[in-house]
PDB file of C-alpha atoms in Angstrom:
ATOM      1  CA  ASN A 211      -0.296  -3.745 -13.464  1.00 60.00           C
ATOM      2  CA  ALA A 212      -1.439  -5.177 -10.063  1.00 74.00           C
ATOM      3  CA  GLY A 213      -1.072  -2.069  -7.911  1.00 94.00           C
ATOM      4  CA  VAL A 214      -2.587  -3.137  -4.653  1.00 96.00           C
ATOM      5  CA  THR A 215      -3.788  -6.799  -4.099  1.00 96.00           C
ATOM      6  CA  GLN A 216      -6.025  -7.682  -1.324  1.00 97.00           C
ATOM      7  CA  THR A 217      -6.935 -11.455  -0.484  1.00 96.00           C
ATOM      8  CA  PRO A 218      -9.602 -12.753   0.364  1.00 97.00           C
ATOM      9  CA  LYS A 219     -12.128 -11.009  -1.619  1.00 96.00           C
ATOM     10  CA  PHE A 220     -15.153 -12.260   0.626  1.00 96.00           C
ATOM     11  CA  GLN A 221     -14.875 -13.868   4.077  1.00 96.00           C
ATOM     12  CA  VAL A 222     -17.937 -15.174   6.535  1.00 97.00           C
ATOM     13  CA  LEU A 223     -16.493 -15.676  10.080  1.00 96.00           C
ATOM     14  CA  LYS A 224     -18.364 -16.374  13.033  1.00 97.00           C
ATOM     15  CA  THR A 225     -18.025 -14.216  16.592  1.00 97.00           C
ATOM     16  CA  GLY A 226     -14.925 -15.181  18.127  1.00 97.00           C
ATOM     17  CA  GLN A 227     -13.135 -16.451  15.153  1.00 97.00           C
ATOM     18  CA  SER A 228      -9.719 -14.881  13.720  1.00 96.00           C
ATOM     19  CA  MET A 229      -8.573 -14.093  10.680  1.00 96.00           C
ATOM     20  CA  THR A 230      -5.646 -12.075   8.549  1.00 97.00           C
ATOM     21  CA  LEU A 231      -6.591  -9.737   5.767  1.00 98.00           C
ATOM     22  CA  GLN A 232      -3.652  -9.773   3.398  1.00 97.00           C
ATOM     23  CA  CYS A 233      -2.700  -6.764   1.308  1.00 97.00           C
ATOM     24  CA  ALA A 234       0.282  -6.451  -1.270  1.00 97.00           C
ATOM     25  CA  GLN A 235       1.436  -3.611  -3.231  1.00 97.00           C
ATOM     26  CA  ASP A 236       3.895  -3.849  -6.389  1.00 96.00           C
ATOM     27  CA  MET A 237       4.394  -0.227  -6.640  1.00 95.00           C
ATOM     28  CA  ASN A 238       7.621   0.237  -4.331  1.00 95.00           C
ATOM     29  CA  HIS A 239       5.687   2.563  -2.216  1.00 94.00           C
ATOM     30  CA  ASN A 240       6.902   3.304   1.108  1.00 93.00           C
ATOM     31  CA  SER A 241       3.521   3.997   3.229  1.00 94.00           C
ATOM     32  CA  MET A 242       0.586   1.370   3.601  1.00 96.00           C
ATOM     33  CA  TYR A 243      -2.825   1.701   5.095  1.00 96.00           C
ATOM     34  CA  TRP A 244      -5.907  -0.284   6.445  1.00 97.00           C
ATOM     35  CA  TYR A 245      -9.409   1.370   6.176  1.00 97.00           C
ATOM     36  CA  ARG A 246     -12.721   0.126   6.845  1.00 97.00           C
ATOM     37  CA  GLN A 247     -16.076   1.387   5.084  1.00 95.00           C
ATOM     38  CA  ASP A 248     -19.141   1.808   6.558  1.00 93.00           C
ATOM     39  CA  PRO A 249     -22.550   2.675   5.101  1.00 84.00           C
ATOM     40  CA  GLY A 250     -22.663   6.697   5.274  1.00 77.00           C
ATOM     41  CA  MET A 251     -19.399   6.653   7.201  1.00 80.00           C
ATOM     42  CA  GLY A 252     -16.930   6.963   4.413  1.00 86.00           C
ATOM     43  CA  LEU A 253     -13.339   5.518   4.947  1.00 92.00           C
ATOM     44  CA  ARG A 254     -12.105   5.420   8.264  1.00 93.00           C
ATOM     45  CA  LEU A 255      -8.518   4.671   8.948  1.00 93.00           C
ATOM     46  CA  ILE A 256      -7.720   1.625  11.291  1.00 96.00           C
ATOM     47  CA  TYR A 257      -3.764   1.471  11.249  1.00 96.00           C
ATOM     48  CA  TYR A 258      -1.124   2.821   9.021  1.00 94.00           C
ATOM     49  CA  SER A 259       2.567   2.005   8.342  1.00 95.00           C
ATOM     50  CA  ALA A 260       4.646   4.904   7.034  1.00 91.00           C
ATOM     51  CA  SER A 261       7.527   2.733   6.321  1.00 90.00           C
ATOM     52  CA  GLU A 262       8.837  -0.836   6.832  1.00 90.00           C
ATOM     53  CA  GLY A 263       9.216  -1.545  10.598  1.00 88.00           C
ATOM     54  CA  THR A 264       6.748   0.897  11.491  1.00 92.00           C
ATOM     55  CA  THR A 265       2.856   0.873  12.157  1.00 95.00           C
ATOM     56  CA  ASP A 266       1.004   3.268  14.005  1.00 93.00           C
ATOM     57  CA  LYS A 267      -2.907   3.449  15.121  1.00 93.00           C
ATOM     58  CA  GLY A 268      -5.379   5.395  13.039  1.00 91.00           C
ATOM     59  CA  GLU A 269      -8.900   6.403  13.853  1.00 89.00           C
ATOM     60  CA  VAL A 270     -10.387   2.930  14.880  1.00 94.00           C
ATOM     61  CA  PRO A 271      -7.679   0.988  15.966  1.00 96.00           C
ATOM     62  CA  ASN A 272      -9.749  -1.382  18.537  1.00 96.00           C
ATOM     63  CA  GLY A 273     -10.067  -5.025  17.865  1.00 96.00           C
ATOM     64  CA  TYR A 274      -7.129  -4.929  15.347  1.00 97.00           C
ATOM     65  CA  ASN A 275      -3.525  -5.693  15.085  1.00 97.00           C
ATOM     66  CA  VAL A 276      -1.273  -5.300  12.002  1.00 97.00           C
ATOM     67  CA  SER A 277       2.036  -6.400  10.456  1.00 96.00           C
ATOM     68  CA  ARG A 278       4.287  -4.884   8.187  1.00 96.00           C
ATOM     69  CA  LEU A 279       6.301  -7.851   7.028  1.00 88.00           C
ATOM     70  CA  ASN A 280       8.246  -6.350   4.304  1.00 95.00           C
ATOM     71  CA  LYS A 281       7.940  -3.273   2.037  1.00 95.00           C
ATOM     72  CA  ARG A 282       5.252  -4.867   0.114  1.00 96.00           C
ATOM     73  CA  GLU A 283       2.754  -6.617   2.544  1.00 97.00           C
ATOM     74  CA  PHE A 284       0.830  -5.211   5.277  1.00 98.00           C
ATOM     75  CA  SER A 285      -1.447  -7.504   6.764  1.00 97.00           C
ATOM     76  CA  LEU A 286      -4.524  -6.755   9.029  1.00 98.00           C
ATOM     77  CA  ARG A 287      -5.659  -9.243  11.769  1.00 98.00           C
ATOM     78  CA  LEU A 288      -8.954  -9.718  13.865  1.00 96.00           C
ATOM     79  CA  GLU A 289      -7.892 -11.758  16.825  1.00 93.00           C
ATOM     80  CA  SER A 290     -11.556 -12.335  18.160  1.00 96.00           C
ATOM     81  CA  ALA A 291     -14.124 -11.253  15.445  1.00 96.00           C
ATOM     82  CA  ALA A 292     -17.031  -9.344  16.590  1.00 97.00           C
ATOM     83  CA  PRO A 293     -20.265  -8.273  14.661  1.00 96.00           C
ATOM     84  CA  SER A 294     -19.442  -5.065  14.827  1.00 96.00           C
ATOM     85  CA  GLN A 295     -16.461  -5.686  12.527  1.00 97.00           C
ATOM     86  CA  THR A 296     -18.609  -6.561   9.641  1.00 97.00           C
ATOM     87  CA  SER A 297     -17.229  -4.058   7.020  1.00 97.00           C
ATOM     88  CA  VAL A 298     -15.449  -3.505   3.823  1.00 97.00           C
ATOM     89  CA  TYR A 299     -11.868  -3.529   4.260  1.00 98.00           C
ATOM     90  CA  PHE A 300      -9.679  -1.675   2.147  1.00 97.00           C
ATOM     91  CA  CYS A 301      -5.782  -1.565   1.888  1.00 98.00           C
ATOM     92  CA  ALA A 302      -3.961   1.464   0.245  1.00 97.00           C
ATOM     93  CA  SER A 303      -0.388   2.569  -0.450  1.00 96.00           C
ATOM     94  CA  SER A 304       1.336   5.880  -1.498  1.00 93.00           C
ATOM     95  CA  GLU A 305       4.687   7.288  -1.735  1.00 90.00           C
ATOM     96  CA  GLY A 306       4.735   9.645   1.060  1.00 81.00           C
ATOM     97  CA  ALA A 307       2.205  12.341   0.958  1.00 79.00           C
ATOM     98  CA  ARG A 308       1.223  11.732  -2.414  1.00 84.00           C
ATOM     99  CA  PRO A 309      -2.195  10.122  -3.076  1.00 88.00           C
ATOM    100  CA  GLN A 310      -3.194   6.747  -2.018  1.00 92.00           C
ATOM    101  CA  HIS A 311      -3.892   3.803  -4.428  1.00 95.00           C
ATOM    102  CA  PHE A 312      -6.438   1.576  -3.304  1.00 96.00           C
ATOM    103  CA  GLY A 313      -7.283  -2.234  -3.431  1.00 96.00           C
ATOM    104  CA  ASP A 314     -10.545  -3.415  -4.323  1.00 95.00           C
ATOM    105  CA  GLY A 315     -11.504  -4.505  -0.720  1.00 96.00           C
ATOM    106  CA  THR A 316     -12.263  -7.252   1.423  1.00 97.00           C
ATOM    107  CA  ARG A 317     -15.962  -8.013   2.094  1.00 96.00           C
ATOM    108  CA  LEU A 318     -16.137  -9.359   5.908  1.00 97.00           C
ATOM    109  CA  SER A 319     -19.321 -10.687   7.620  1.00 96.00           C
ATOM    110  CA  ILE A 320     -19.260 -11.693  11.329  1.00 96.00           C
ATOM    111  CA  LEU A 321     -22.218 -13.649  12.428  1.00 95.00           C
TER     112      LEU A 321
ATOM    113  CA  GLY B 283     -10.487  17.215  14.938  1.00 68.00           C
ATOM    114  CA  GLN B 284     -10.668  17.732  11.370  1.00 74.00           C
ATOM    115  CA  GLN B 285     -13.652  16.650   9.508  1.00 85.00           C
ATOM    116  CA  LEU B 286     -14.916  16.568   5.836  1.00 92.00           C
ATOM    117  CA  ASN B 287     -18.411  17.256   5.084  1.00 94.00           C
ATOM    118  CA  GLN B 288     -19.634  16.442   1.561  1.00 96.00           C
ATOM    119  CA  SER B 289     -22.871  17.426   0.107  1.00 96.00           C
ATOM    120  CA  PRO B 290     -25.364  16.055  -0.873  1.00 96.00           C
ATOM    121  CA  GLN B 291     -25.339  12.870   0.101  1.00 94.00           C
ATOM    122  CA  SER B 292     -26.995  11.277  -2.733  1.00 95.00           C
ATOM    123  CA  MET B 293     -28.266  12.503  -5.924  1.00 95.00           C
ATOM    124  CA  PHE B 294     -30.522  10.749  -8.895  1.00 96.00           C
ATOM    125  CA  ILE B 295     -30.191  12.498 -12.208  1.00 95.00           C
ATOM    126  CA  GLN B 296     -31.066  11.891 -15.846  1.00 96.00           C
ATOM    127  CA  GLU B 297     -28.388  11.218 -18.473  1.00 97.00           C
ATOM    128  CA  GLY B 298     -27.089  14.264 -19.687  1.00 97.00           C
ATOM    129  CA  GLU B 299     -27.556  16.505 -16.670  1.00 97.00           C
ATOM    130  CA  ASP B 300     -24.657  18.352 -15.383  1.00 97.00           C
ATOM    131  CA  VAL B 301     -23.863  17.574 -11.387  1.00 96.00           C
ATOM    132  CA  SER B 302     -22.311  19.540  -8.879  1.00 97.00           C
ATOM    133  CA  MET B 303     -21.287  18.375  -5.389  1.00 97.00           C
ATOM    134  CA  ASN B 304     -18.770  19.804  -2.722  1.00 96.00           C
ATOM    135  CA  CYS B 305     -16.688  19.312   0.251  1.00 97.00           C
ATOM    136  CA  THR B 306     -16.381  21.744   3.153  1.00 96.00           C
ATOM    137  CA  SER B 307     -14.130  21.690   6.596  1.00 94.00           C
ATOM    138  CA  SER B 308     -13.889  24.040   9.489  1.00 89.00           C
ATOM    139  CA  SER B 309     -10.127  23.513   9.103  1.00 90.00           C
ATOM    140  CA  ILE B 310      -7.649  24.492   6.103  1.00 91.00           C
ATOM    141  CA  PHE B 311      -6.289  21.903   3.899  1.00 91.00           C
ATOM    142  CA  ASN B 312      -3.089  22.099   1.509  1.00 90.00           C
ATOM    143  CA  THR B 313      -4.463  19.410  -0.806  1.00 92.00           C
ATOM    144  CA  TRP B 314      -7.689  18.112  -1.963  1.00 94.00           C
ATOM    145  CA  LEU B 315      -8.288  14.825  -3.302  1.00 95.00           C
ATOM    146  CA  TRP B 316     -11.593  13.715  -5.387  1.00 97.00           C
ATOM    147  CA  TYR B 317     -11.919   9.784  -5.504  1.00 97.00           C
ATOM    148  CA  LYS B 318     -14.357   7.799  -7.303  1.00 97.00           C
ATOM    149  CA  GLN B 319     -15.441   4.429  -6.006  1.00 96.00           C
ATOM    150  CA  ASP B 320     -17.390   2.212  -8.636  1.00 95.00           C
ATOM    151  CA  PRO B 321     -19.640  -0.587  -7.155  1.00 89.00           C
ATOM    152  CA  GLY B 322     -17.795  -3.523  -5.748  1.00 88.00           C
ATOM    153  CA  GLU B 323     -14.400  -1.668  -6.290  1.00 93.00           C
ATOM    154  CA  GLY B 324     -12.042   0.551  -4.281  1.00 94.00           C
ATOM    155  CA  PRO B 325     -11.822   4.156  -4.767  1.00 95.00           C
ATOM    156  CA  VAL B 326      -9.517   5.482  -7.823  1.00 96.00           C
ATOM    157  CA  LEU B 327      -7.983   9.220  -7.752  1.00 95.00           C
ATOM    158  CA  LEU B 328     -10.213  11.326 -10.261  1.00 96.00           C
ATOM    159  CA  ILE B 329      -8.421  14.666  -9.520  1.00 96.00           C
ATOM    160  CA  ALA B 330      -5.754  15.948  -7.012  1.00 95.00           C
ATOM    161  CA  LEU B 331      -5.710  19.900  -6.242  1.00 95.00           C
ATOM    162  CA  TYR B 332      -2.553  21.410  -4.326  1.00 93.00           C
ATOM    163  CA  LYS B 333      -2.941  25.252  -4.453  1.00 93.00           C
ATOM    164  CA  ALA B 334      -5.738  27.425  -3.454  1.00 93.00           C
ATOM    165  CA  GLY B 335      -7.948  28.487  -6.449  1.00 93.00           C
ATOM    166  CA  GLU B 336      -6.683  25.775  -8.693  1.00 94.00           C
ATOM    167  CA  LEU B 337      -9.182  24.587 -11.114  1.00 96.00           C
ATOM    168  CA  THR B 338      -8.394  21.136 -12.930  1.00 96.00           C
ATOM    169  CA  SER B 339     -10.362  19.331 -15.500  1.00 95.00           C
ATOM    170  CA  ASN B 340     -10.148  15.428 -16.200  1.00 94.00           C
ATOM    171  CA  GLY B 341     -12.301  14.717 -19.156  1.00 95.00           C
ATOM    172  CA  ARG B 342     -15.844  15.994 -18.101  1.00 97.00           C
ATOM    173  CA  LEU B 343     -14.839  16.196 -14.509  1.00 97.00           C
ATOM    174  CA  THR B 344     -13.510  19.625 -13.251  1.00 97.00           C
ATOM    175  CA  ALA B 345     -12.868  20.279  -9.675  1.00 97.00           C
ATOM    176  CA  GLN B 346     -11.513  23.472  -7.713  1.00 97.00           C
ATOM    177  CA  PHE B 347      -9.757  24.250  -4.663  1.00 96.00           C
ATOM    178  CA  GLY B 348     -11.440  26.865  -2.778  1.00 95.00           C
ATOM    179  CA  ILE B 349      -9.972  29.974  -2.032  1.00 95.00           C
ATOM    180  CA  THR B 350     -10.772  29.770   1.861  1.00 93.00           C
ATOM    181  CA  ARG B 351      -8.685  26.435   1.164  1.00 93.00           C
ATOM    182  CA  LYS B 352     -11.652  25.100   3.272  1.00 94.00           C
ATOM    183  CA  ASP B 353     -13.598  23.979   0.577  1.00 95.00           C
ATOM    184  CA  SER B 354     -13.480  22.233  -2.797  1.00 97.00           C
ATOM    185  CA  PHE B 355     -16.065  21.419  -5.657  1.00 97.00           C
ATOM    186  CA  LEU B 356     -16.258  18.752  -7.963  1.00 98.00           C
ATOM    187  CA  ASN B 357     -18.642  19.539 -11.362  1.00 98.00           C
ATOM    188  CA  ILE B 358     -19.352  16.508 -13.858  1.00 97.00           C
ATOM    189  CA  SER B 359     -20.783  17.692 -17.094  1.00 97.00           C
ATOM    190  CA  ALA B 360     -23.213  15.813 -19.642  1.00 97.00           C
ATOM    191  CA  SER B 361     -23.410  12.746 -16.936  1.00 97.00           C
ATOM    192  CA  ILE B 362     -23.841   9.449 -18.272  1.00 96.00           C
ATOM    193  CA  PRO B 363     -24.567   5.835 -16.622  1.00 95.00           C
ATOM    194  CA  SER B 364     -21.020   4.849 -15.976  1.00 95.00           C
ATOM    195  CA  ASP B 365     -20.494   7.885 -13.791  1.00 96.00           C
ATOM    196  CA  VAL B 366     -22.807   6.027 -11.407  1.00 96.00           C
ATOM    197  CA  GLY B 367     -20.777   5.427  -7.935  1.00 96.00           C
ATOM    198  CA  ILE B 368     -19.634   7.159  -4.618  1.00 96.00           C
ATOM    199  CA  TYR B 369     -17.536  10.135  -4.970  1.00 97.00           C
ATOM    200  CA  PHE B 370     -14.933  10.973  -1.914  1.00 96.00           C
ATOM    201  CA  CYS B 371     -13.412  13.906  -1.173  1.00 96.00           C
ATOM    202  CA  ALA B 372     -10.226  13.886   0.964  1.00 94.00           C
ATOM    203  CA  GLY B 373      -7.349  15.654   2.485  1.00 92.00           C
ATOM    204  CA  PRO B 374      -4.153  15.169   4.478  1.00 88.00           C
ATOM    205  CA  LEU B 375      -4.464  15.067   8.229  1.00 77.00           C
ATOM    206  CA  ARG B 376      -2.793  18.065  10.160  1.00 70.00           C
ATOM    207  CA  SER B 377       0.833  17.885  10.456  1.00 58.00           C
ATOM    208  CA  SER B 378       0.832  14.643   8.332  1.00 58.00           C
ATOM    209  CA  ASN B 379       3.829  13.768   6.128  1.00 61.00           C
ATOM    210  CA  THR B 380       3.146   9.868   5.618  1.00 64.00           C
ATOM    211  CA  GLY B 381       0.163  10.380   3.458  1.00 76.00           C
ATOM    212  CA  LYS B 382      -2.634   9.981   6.087  1.00 86.00           C
ATOM    213  CA  LEU B 383      -5.951  11.286   4.897  1.00 89.00           C
ATOM    214  CA  ILE B 384      -9.305  12.125   6.279  1.00 90.00           C
ATOM    215  CA  PHE B 385     -12.136  11.288   3.850  1.00 92.00           C
ATOM    216  CA  GLY B 386     -15.650  12.830   3.614  1.00 93.00           C
ATOM    217  CA  GLN B 387     -18.875  10.575   4.032  1.00 93.00           C
ATOM    218  CA  GLY B 388     -19.194  10.562   0.239  1.00 94.00           C
ATOM    219  CA  THR B 389     -22.053  11.250  -2.449  1.00 96.00           C
ATOM    220  CA  THR B 390     -23.759   8.569  -4.119  1.00 95.00           C
ATOM    221  CA  LEU B 391     -24.707   9.181  -7.838  1.00 96.00           C
ATOM    222  CA  GLN B 392     -27.312   7.513  -9.537  1.00 96.00           C
ATOM    223  CA  VAL B 393     -27.653   8.171 -13.261  1.00 95.00           C
ATOM    224  CA  LYS B 394     -30.899   7.125 -15.187  1.00 92.00           C
ATOM    225  CA  PRO B 395     -30.544   6.244 -18.589  1.00 88.00           C
TER     226      PRO B 395
END
């Protein structure tokens, strides 16, 4: 009953460092999503992948890249981290337009 | 663009009280979703609404899909301490068949034992 698994749970980076956030789902869903959550702003979509092999920008894609490695895995990469990217990052998956299932998040601090 | 506005932003209530929160938009939605986020965890789906006027319950929670399709309401009856968390409404982005959602800013609920 893992659902959506995100790693790591916590990370501290220095400005300019790079890092990849990992996400895997075991529900055989076609669609996967990356969000960031900032206080008072709800969840904002960074990138999504409607199916294996496709990715598209969401509301706030600048400074991020994604890879849909296979049907299970969808990673988010910060090439050169900036303090403005300090946030909680959530991965989610869904079967088409059905409701999304979320992971427990990665708490990222950039100094 | 599409936006969802939730109110109130936060609530501090006494255990046992009923709670009511709502979500409004200037755009029409065909689906309304209500999620709850416990501290330190990801959002979990509470209720999904698919039809204007629909009223759906999940235990002590009741949600309604507004007739105008521009709003939705979530009520919690007889609140308990474990109701603490952030409640989000969400709906599909216009012309999206991929499941892309837009979220409200959230209503933070605190319950005093």
